[in-house]
Short mmCIF file of C-alpha atoms in Angstrom, two decimals:
data_model
loop_
_atom_site.label_atom_id
_atom_site.label_comp_id
_atom_site.label_asym_id
_atom_site.label_seq_id
_atom_site.Cartn_x
_atom_site.Cartn_y
_atom_site.Cartn_z
CA MET A 1145 100.38 65.82 129.48
CA LYS A 1146 102.33 69.01 128.13
CA LYS A 1147 100.77 72.34 129.01
CA GLU A 1148 98.93 73.15 125.58
CA GLU A 1149 96.88 76.51 125.13
CA PHE A 1150 94.92 77.89 121.74
CA ILE A 1151 96.29 80.57 120.46
CA LYS A 1152 94.75 82.49 117.97
CA ARG A 1153 95.72 85.89 116.68
CA ILE A 1154 93.12 88.78 115.74
CA PRO A 1155 92.74 90.07 112.95
CA GLN A 1156 95.01 93.77 113.05
CA GLU A 1157 91.71 95.92 111.83
CA LEU A 1158 89.68 94.35 114.83
CA GLN A 1159 92.40 94.28 117.51
CA GLU A 1160 91.85 97.48 118.68
CA LYS A 1161 88.07 97.46 119.00
CA ILE A 1162 88.21 93.85 120.75
CA GLY A 1163 91.33 94.86 122.94
CA LEU A 1164 93.33 92.41 122.47
CA GLN A 1165 96.17 90.97 120.06
CA ARG A 1166 95.43 87.12 120.15
CA PHE A 1167 93.35 84.94 122.19
CA LYS A 1168 94.79 82.42 124.47
CA ILE A 1169 93.06 80.13 126.14
CA SER A 1170 94.78 77.01 128.36
CA LEU A 1171 93.31 73.25 127.26
CA ILE A 1172 94.80 72.18 130.90
CA LYS A 1173 91.79 70.15 131.12
CA CYS A 1174 91.83 68.30 127.72
CA LEU A 1175 92.69 64.23 128.70
CA ASN A 1176 94.20 63.57 125.35
CA LYS A 1177 96.28 64.54 122.10
CA LYS A 1178 93.39 64.11 120.26
CA GLN A 1179 91.12 66.07 122.66
CA VAL A 1180 93.47 68.57 122.30
CA ASP A 1181 92.95 68.65 118.87
CA LYS A 1182 89.46 68.69 118.46
CA ALA A 1183 89.04 71.35 121.08
CA LYS A 1184 91.91 73.63 118.76
CA LEU A 1185 89.76 73.16 115.64
CA LEU A 1186 86.37 73.98 117.22
CA LEU A 1187 87.95 77.31 119.30
CA ASP A 1188 89.48 78.37 115.52
CA PHE A 1189 85.93 77.86 113.77
CA GLN A 1190 84.25 79.69 116.56
CA CYS A 1191 87.06 82.67 116.27
CA GLU A 1192 85.79 82.97 112.70
CA LYS A 1193 82.32 83.31 114.38
CA ILE A 1194 83.51 86.71 116.80
CA PHE A 1195 85.52 87.92 113.64
CA SER A 1196 82.10 88.21 111.84
CA ASP A 1197 79.68 88.84 114.77
CA LEU A 1198 79.60 92.63 115.60
CA ASN A 1199 78.18 91.55 119.07
CA LEU A 1200 80.78 89.42 120.18
CA GLN A 1201 83.85 91.67 119.26
CA THR A 1202 84.51 92.71 122.96
CA LYS A 1203 87.06 91.33 125.45
CA GLU A 1204 84.73 89.86 128.30
CA LYS A 1205 82.71 88.72 125.24
CA SER A 1206 84.92 87.11 123.25
CA VAL A 1207 86.97 85.63 125.73
CA ASN A 1208 83.83 84.70 127.77
CA TYR A 1209 82.63 82.59 124.13
CA LEU A 1210 85.44 80.61 123.49
CA LYS A 1211 85.78 79.75 127.19
CA GLU A 1212 82.22 78.45 127.29
CA THR A 1213 82.54 76.50 124.03
CA LEU A 1214 85.55 74.62 125.68
CA LYS A 1215 83.26 74.06 128.41
CA LYS A 1216 80.62 72.23 126.64
CA PHE A 1217 82.77 70.73 124.78
CA LEU A 1218 84.82 68.95 128.00
CA VAL A 1219 80.88 68.19 129.13
CA LYS A 1220 80.11 67.37 125.71
CA GLU A 1221 76.99 69.33 125.48
CA ASN A 1222 75.66 71.04 122.64
CA ILE A 1223 78.68 69.45 120.01
CA LYS A 1224 77.34 70.00 116.80
CA ASP A 1225 80.41 71.08 115.19
CA PHE A 1226 82.07 67.33 115.88
CA GLU A 1227 81.15 65.94 112.54
CA VAL A 1228 82.25 69.10 110.45
CA ILE A 1229 85.58 68.87 112.55
CA ASP A 1230 86.21 65.28 111.82
CA GLU A 1231 85.79 65.91 108.63
CA LYS A 1232 87.97 68.80 107.65
CA ALA A 1233 90.06 68.23 110.32
CA LEU A 1234 92.92 67.69 107.91
CA LYS A 1235 92.40 70.65 105.36
CA VAL A 1236 91.83 72.73 108.76
CA THR A 1237 95.17 71.67 110.17
CA HIS A 1238 97.46 72.58 106.91
CA ARG A 1239 94.88 75.65 105.85
CA ILE A 1240 96.88 78.62 104.49
CA THR A 1241 94.50 81.72 104.51
CA PHE A 1242 95.14 84.72 101.85
CA GLN A 1243 96.03 87.03 104.90
CA ASN A 1244 98.31 84.42 106.58
CA LEU A 1245 100.72 85.30 103.30
CA LEU A 1246 99.91 88.77 103.55
CA GLU A 1247 100.89 89.06 107.01
CA GLU A 1248 103.53 86.79 106.73
CA ALA A 1249 104.91 89.13 104.03
CA ILE A 1250 103.99 92.41 106.53
CA GLU A 1251 106.31 91.20 108.88
CA LYS A 1252 109.29 89.87 106.24
CA GLN A 1253 109.15 93.36 105.24
CA LYS A 1254 108.96 95.19 108.66
CA LYS A 1255 112.55 93.49 109.04
CA ILE A 1256 114.36 94.23 106.09
CA PHE A 1257 113.39 97.71 106.03
CA GLU A 1258 115.07 98.07 109.45
CA ALA A 1259 118.13 96.32 108.24
CA LYS A 1260 117.94 98.99 105.59
CA LEU A 1261 117.49 101.90 107.66
CA GLU A 1262 120.41 100.79 110.06
CA ALA A 1263 122.57 100.41 106.74
CA LEU A 1264 121.23 104.03 105.50
CA LYS A 1265 122.01 105.17 109.12
CA LYS A 1266 125.88 104.64 108.66
CA GLN A 1267 125.96 106.37 105.59
CA GLY A 1268 124.58 109.35 107.57
CA ILE A 1269 121.41 109.17 105.73
CA ASP A 1270 118.24 111.33 107.66
CA THR A 1271 116.19 107.98 108.17
CA ASN A 1272 113.99 110.31 110.29
CA ILE A 1273 111.65 110.63 107.56
CA LYS A 1274 111.71 107.51 106.40
CA VAL A 1275 108.48 105.47 105.79
CA ASP A 1276 108.13 101.99 104.39
CA SER A 1277 106.17 102.15 101.08
CA THR A 1278 105.77 98.45 100.36
CA GLN A 1279 104.69 98.00 104.09
CA GLY A 1280 102.40 100.27 103.70
CA ALA A 1281 100.67 98.18 100.30
CA TYR A 1282 100.42 95.62 101.80
CA VAL A 1283 98.63 96.83 105.02
CA ALA A 1284 96.47 97.93 102.09
CA ILE A 1285 96.38 95.76 100.10
CA LEU A 1286 95.14 93.64 103.47
CA LYS A 1287 92.42 95.73 103.76
CA LYS A 1288 91.22 95.19 100.01
CA VAL A 1289 91.22 91.45 100.57
CA ASN A 1290 89.43 91.54 103.87
CA GLU A 1291 86.64 93.50 102.02
CA ASN A 1292 86.86 91.31 98.89
CA PHE A 1293 87.26 87.71 100.42
CA GLY A 1294 86.18 88.26 104.15
CA LEU A 1295 88.06 87.05 106.50
CA ASN A 1296 90.28 83.89 107.15
CA TYR A 1297 90.08 83.20 103.42
CA ASP A 1298 91.54 79.99 102.22
CA ILE A 1299 94.01 80.06 99.40
CA SER A 1300 93.34 76.94 98.00
CA ASP A 1301 89.33 78.26 97.24
CA LEU A 1302 91.14 80.64 94.62
CA ASN A 1303 91.32 80.20 91.01
CA LEU A 1304 92.12 82.50 88.02
CA GLU A 1305 88.33 83.92 87.64
CA LYS A 1306 88.28 84.86 91.10
CA VAL A 1307 91.96 86.51 90.97
CA GLN A 1308 91.08 87.81 87.66
CA GLU A 1309 87.88 89.66 89.28
CA PHE A 1310 89.66 91.01 92.36
CA CYS A 1311 92.96 92.27 90.08
CA ASP A 1312 90.46 94.38 88.04
CA LYS A 1313 89.81 96.11 91.22
CA LEU A 1314 93.05 96.89 91.50
CA ASN A 1315 95.61 99.54 90.68
CA SER A 1316 99.12 97.62 88.91
CA THR A 1317 101.53 98.68 91.94
CA TYR A 1318 99.32 96.27 93.86
CA VAL A 1319 98.57 93.56 91.38
CA ARG A 1320 102.70 93.50 90.91
CA HIS A 1321 103.25 93.62 95.01
CA LEU A 1322 100.48 90.30 95.27
CA LYS A 1323 102.80 87.99 92.54
CA SER A 1324 106.14 89.03 94.54
CA VAL A 1325 104.01 87.88 98.06
CA PHE A 1326 102.53 84.81 96.35
CA ASN A 1327 105.81 83.91 94.18
CA SER A 1328 108.06 83.47 97.60
CA ALA A 1329 105.27 81.56 98.87
CA ASN A 1330 105.40 79.18 96.14
CA LYS A 1331 109.03 78.51 96.70
CA LYS A 1332 108.80 77.67 100.27
CA ASN A 1333 105.63 75.43 99.24
CA ASP A 1334 104.94 74.29 95.65
CA LYS A 1335 101.42 73.49 96.25
CA ILE A 1336 100.46 77.28 96.60
CA ILE A 1337 99.30 78.40 93.14
CA ASN A 1338 100.54 82.22 91.92
CA TRP A 1339 97.21 82.94 90.20
CA PHE A 1340 98.56 86.36 89.65
CA ALA A 1341 101.17 85.55 87.79
CA ARG A 1342 98.49 84.41 85.52
CA ILE A 1343 96.02 87.19 84.97
CA GLU A 1344 95.62 89.37 81.99
CA LYS A 1345 96.19 92.95 82.20
CA SER A 1346 93.20 94.63 83.78
CA THR A 1347 91.43 96.91 81.42
CA TYR A 1348 92.56 100.31 83.01
CA ASP A 1349 96.05 99.12 82.25
CA LYS A 1350 95.58 98.03 78.82
CA PHE A 1351 93.45 101.39 77.71
CA SER A 1352 95.43 103.76 80.49
CA LYS A 1353 97.83 105.17 77.45
CA ILE A 1354 95.39 106.03 75.23
CA ASN A 1355 94.36 109.86 75.51
CA LYS A 1356 96.61 109.90 78.42
CA GLU A 1357 96.23 112.73 80.79
CA ILE A 1358 98.97 115.20 80.24
CA ASN A 1359 101.61 114.81 83.07
CA ILE A 1360 103.00 118.49 83.02
CA PHE A 1361 102.12 121.64 84.63
CA TYR A 1362 101.67 124.11 82.44
CA TYR A 1363 102.62 127.58 82.74
CA ASN A 1364 99.16 129.07 83.42
CA GLU A 1365 98.56 126.32 86.30
CA ILE A 1366 101.97 127.03 87.74
CA GLU A 1367 101.05 130.72 88.48
CA LYS A 1368 97.66 129.70 89.51
CA ILE A 1369 99.15 126.98 92.16
CA LEU A 1370 101.55 129.97 93.51
CA ASN A 1371 99.10 132.50 93.82
CA ASN A 1372 97.32 130.44 96.13
CA ILE A 1373 99.73 128.58 98.50
CA SER A 1374 102.33 130.37 101.01
CA VAL A 1375 105.77 132.54 100.25
CA GLU A 1376 107.49 129.14 101.92
CA GLU A 1377 105.13 126.74 99.81
CA GLN A 1378 106.51 128.79 96.85
CA TYR A 1379 109.81 128.36 96.94
CA TYR A 1380 109.29 124.58 97.72
CA PHE A 1381 107.30 123.98 94.58
CA LYS A 1382 109.37 126.25 92.63
CA THR A 1383 112.39 124.64 94.22
CA LEU A 1384 111.24 121.05 93.09
CA LEU A 1385 110.02 122.07 89.22
CA LEU A 1386 113.79 123.60 88.84
CA THR A 1387 115.44 120.96 90.37
CA GLY A 1388 113.83 117.71 89.11
CA MET A 1389 113.99 116.30 92.94
CA ARG A 1390 111.71 114.08 94.34
CA ASN A 1391 109.59 115.09 97.47
CA ASP A 1392 110.96 113.26 99.57
CA GLU A 1393 114.75 114.46 98.58
CA LEU A 1394 114.01 117.80 99.21
CA ALA A 1395 111.89 117.03 102.16
CA SER A 1396 115.34 115.68 103.36
CA ILE A 1397 117.57 119.10 102.52
CA LYS A 1398 118.95 120.23 105.94
CA LYS A 1399 121.36 123.07 106.23
CA GLU A 1400 124.55 120.26 106.04
CA ASN A 1401 123.61 119.80 102.44
CA ILE A 1402 123.88 123.30 101.01
CA LYS A 1403 127.53 124.62 99.94
CA ASN A 1404 128.24 126.60 97.25
CA ASN A 1405 124.48 127.37 96.09
CA THR A 1406 124.33 123.72 95.59
CA PHE A 1407 122.28 120.73 97.13
CA TYR A 1408 123.95 118.00 97.59
CA PHE A 1409 121.80 114.59 99.04
CA TYR A 1410 121.58 111.26 98.15
CA ASP A 1411 118.92 109.81 95.83
CA SER A 1412 116.01 108.38 97.41
CA LYS A 1413 115.46 105.03 95.41
CA SER A 1414 119.17 104.26 94.95
CA TYR A 1415 121.03 105.82 97.38
CA PHE A 1416 124.10 107.32 95.82
CA ASN A 1417 125.22 110.88 95.98
CA LYS A 1418 123.71 113.78 93.74
CA ILE A 1419 124.56 116.99 93.29
CA VAL A 1420 122.13 120.08 91.60
CA PRO A 1421 123.20 123.65 91.37
CA ILE A 1422 120.43 126.12 93.07
CA HIS A 1423 118.57 128.08 90.43
CA LYS A 1424 119.40 131.52 90.36
CA ASP A 1425 115.79 132.45 91.25
CA LEU A 1426 115.99 130.92 94.46
CA LEU A 1427 119.22 131.46 95.69
CA ASP A 1428 118.26 134.98 97.78
CA PHE A 1429 115.37 133.02 99.34
CA ILE A 1430 117.44 130.13 100.36
CA ASN A 1431 120.71 131.59 101.04
CA GLU A 1432 118.72 134.21 103.81
CA LYS A 1433 116.83 131.16 105.11
CA VAL A 1434 119.94 129.17 105.57
CA LYS A 1435 121.23 132.10 107.89
CA THR A 1436 118.48 131.49 110.44
CA LEU A 1437 119.25 127.53 110.38
CA LYS A 1438 121.76 125.27 112.45
CA ASP A 1439 123.18 122.83 110.61
CA ASP A 1440 120.57 120.02 111.52
CA GLU A 1441 117.58 122.12 110.38
CA TYR A 1442 115.53 121.18 107.76
CA LEU A 1443 115.30 124.15 104.75
CA PHE A 1444 111.33 124.31 104.52
CA PHE A 1445 108.88 123.67 107.15
CA GLN A 1446 111.06 123.09 110.46
CA ASN A 1447 108.10 122.10 112.30
CA ASN A 1448 107.33 119.18 110.47
CA LYS A 1449 109.31 116.35 111.86
CA GLY A 1450 109.11 112.96 112.32
CA LYS A 1451 107.90 109.55 109.44
CA SER A 1452 104.98 111.72 108.73
CA ARG A 1453 106.84 114.78 107.32
CA VAL A 1454 106.81 113.66 103.47
CA ASN A 1455 103.06 112.96 103.70
CA HIS A 1456 102.43 115.92 105.70
CA ILE A 1457 103.98 118.04 102.78
CA ARG A 1458 102.95 116.31 99.93
CA TYR A 1459 99.25 116.15 101.03
CA ASP A 1460 98.56 119.04 103.61
CA ARG A 1461 100.51 121.96 101.99
CA PHE A 1462 100.21 120.97 98.00
CA ASN A 1463 97.69 117.53 96.90
CA SER A 1464 94.83 118.64 99.11
CA ARG A 1465 94.64 122.16 97.87
CA GLN A 1466 92.38 123.11 95.64
CA CYS A 1467 94.74 124.45 93.37
CA PHE A 1468 95.88 121.24 92.79
CA LYS A 1469 92.87 119.56 92.83
CA SER A 1470 91.04 122.02 90.27
CA ILE A 1471 93.62 121.19 87.50
CA GLY A 1472 93.61 117.34 88.40
CA LYS A 1473 97.61 117.29 89.01
CA THR A 1474 99.60 116.67 91.68
CA LEU A 1475 102.91 118.07 93.40
CA HIS A 1476 104.80 114.21 91.81
CA LYS A 1477 104.47 116.50 88.08
CA THR A 1478 106.85 118.74 89.49
CA ARG A 1479 109.61 115.93 88.42
CA SER A 1480 107.65 115.52 84.82
CA THR A 1481 108.16 119.06 84.13
CA PHE A 1482 111.51 119.40 85.06
CA VAL A 1483 112.37 116.49 83.07
CA THR A 1484 110.41 116.86 79.88
CA TYR A 1485 111.97 120.52 80.28
CA LEU A 1486 115.28 119.59 79.75
CA ASN A 1487 115.01 116.92 77.39
CA PHE A 1488 113.22 119.57 75.17
CA PHE A 1489 115.80 122.37 75.21
CA LYS A 1490 118.72 120.29 75.59
CA SER A 1491 120.34 120.59 72.25
CA ASP A 1492 123.31 123.61 73.70
CA PHE A 1493 124.17 121.18 76.44
CA SER A 1494 126.08 117.83 77.26
CA GLU A 1495 123.91 115.06 77.34
CA LYS A 1496 125.68 113.27 79.77
CA ASP A 1497 125.44 116.64 81.97
CA ILE A 1498 121.58 116.62 80.68
CA THR A 1499 120.74 113.10 81.77
CA SER A 1500 122.34 113.45 85.24
CA LEU A 1501 119.99 116.34 86.87
CA THR A 1502 117.37 114.21 85.04
CA HIS A 1503 118.09 111.13 87.14
CA LYS A 1504 118.84 108.94 84.41
CA LEU A 1505 122.30 107.58 85.62
CA SER A 1506 122.78 104.33 87.62
CA GLY A 1507 123.74 104.72 90.73
CA GLN A 1508 127.19 103.30 89.70
CA ASP A 1509 127.28 105.32 86.48
CA GLN A 1510 126.41 108.22 88.95
CA GLU A 1511 129.14 107.82 91.01
CA SER A 1512 131.62 107.63 87.99
CA TYR A 1513 130.40 110.74 86.83
CA ASN A 1514 130.59 112.68 89.98
CA LYS A 1515 134.17 112.57 89.79
CA THR A 1516 134.76 114.32 86.95
CA LEU A 1517 131.76 116.77 87.77
CA ASN A 1518 131.79 120.28 86.56
CA ILE A 1519 129.27 122.01 88.48
CA SER A 1520 129.37 125.43 86.24
CA ARG A 1521 128.12 123.54 83.85
CA LEU A 1522 125.39 121.90 85.58
CA LYS A 1523 124.63 125.44 87.11
CA LYS A 1524 124.31 126.80 83.07
CA ILE A 1525 122.01 124.25 82.53
CA ILE A 1526 119.90 124.92 85.62
CA ASP A 1527 119.78 128.81 85.39
CA SER A 1528 118.68 128.26 81.92
CA ILE A 1529 115.02 126.99 82.85
CA ASP A 1530 112.55 129.38 82.15
CA LEU A 1531 109.45 128.02 83.35
CA LYS A 1532 107.23 130.65 81.07
CA LYS A 1533 109.09 128.77 77.71
CA ILE A 1534 106.47 125.90 79.01
CA ASP A 1535 104.21 127.28 77.08
CA ILE A 1536 105.80 125.87 73.63
CA ILE A 1537 106.18 122.68 74.79
CA GLN A 1538 102.26 122.72 75.81
CA ASP A 1539 101.69 124.49 72.15
CA GLN A 1540 104.02 121.03 70.97
CA ILE A 1541 101.55 118.93 72.94
CA GLU A 1542 98.51 120.39 72.32
CA ASN A 1543 99.40 121.31 68.46
CA PHE A 1544 101.77 118.72 67.33
CA ASN A 1545 101.59 116.27 69.47
CA TYR A 1546 104.60 115.79 70.75
CA GLN A 1547 105.21 112.77 72.70
CA LEU A 1548 106.21 113.02 76.79
CA GLU A 1549 109.00 110.87 78.08
CA GLU A 1550 107.68 108.48 80.51
CA VAL A 1551 109.50 109.77 84.12
CA GLU A 1552 110.23 107.02 86.93
CA ASP A 1553 109.06 107.69 90.31
#
């Protein structure tokens, strides 16, 4: 008989504690195929006991536990699980767990993201700070699945009621990801039911737009923040407010991206070329800063590098600060503020120019627009921004029910 082994992947959250990524037990002493199959099923059951018993979750104890189980099986002593194994053998052999689907999705997303990074590198895009948010979401969802359903949860035990109850605890982004994961699984195996495509919106999603929290910074809030952060952080914050750039876009700006008082960069979602003039109130600081930099150095926070750069800037330097927490708004609201401002005060400017600056052109339209771009017109729009005039918008919101436009990430 060929060499047989029992191999079982250890859940990611237990790998460090147990000290292994997987269990690997030789089944060479099994006499035939039937015995091998039963041994594998028994060891699989015992793995579930290890994953749920804190006392077994060390490398030595867990491996010895499995080896001892196998030894007892082979000498036909204390085998109480045989009837269970025989009864459920077919089901267990073909069992697909919730965790299986998410782990497969994570591995698939890793490959997709790696290919994406390679393509971006060829375009000259700085990929050093790029983080795969989709993979991060999958990992977070997997943790919630483990907490809610337990480890190795058989998807055949899912039903609409259980899925609805679970989704009511999740944000809409996670639910969309689960719909996508199960949709892909269903295409491969039509016996897998995509319950997530059948659920109703959560109570939160149904009523989230009623009395929706104002999603822009008011001028008094901007002043409060500026009075409680460093000079470099002040200019970073103001640059976001006065350009509408996403945090990861500004975080990626280097000296080489600045020419003729203008930012040249790639849209961080669709990777087309973007051109945004620098506001007159920022020029002195930025031009002086540029004089001290090498071409490949970041404009802001040079010492923060690598994959954690964007999140470090977003959270450690801004969102975690009391001046942000006290008003209940995050750095992302700078983008909403910029878009709302330009749409409110746009009457004197070209609609196409406004649409470009508010990031609403598609990649193809933006590239076409860039060919006939008049930077002086964009410069005039950018320099017209006076943050104090946000008070006018605030008055319209609070007293005349002015409706804010939804701003995409």
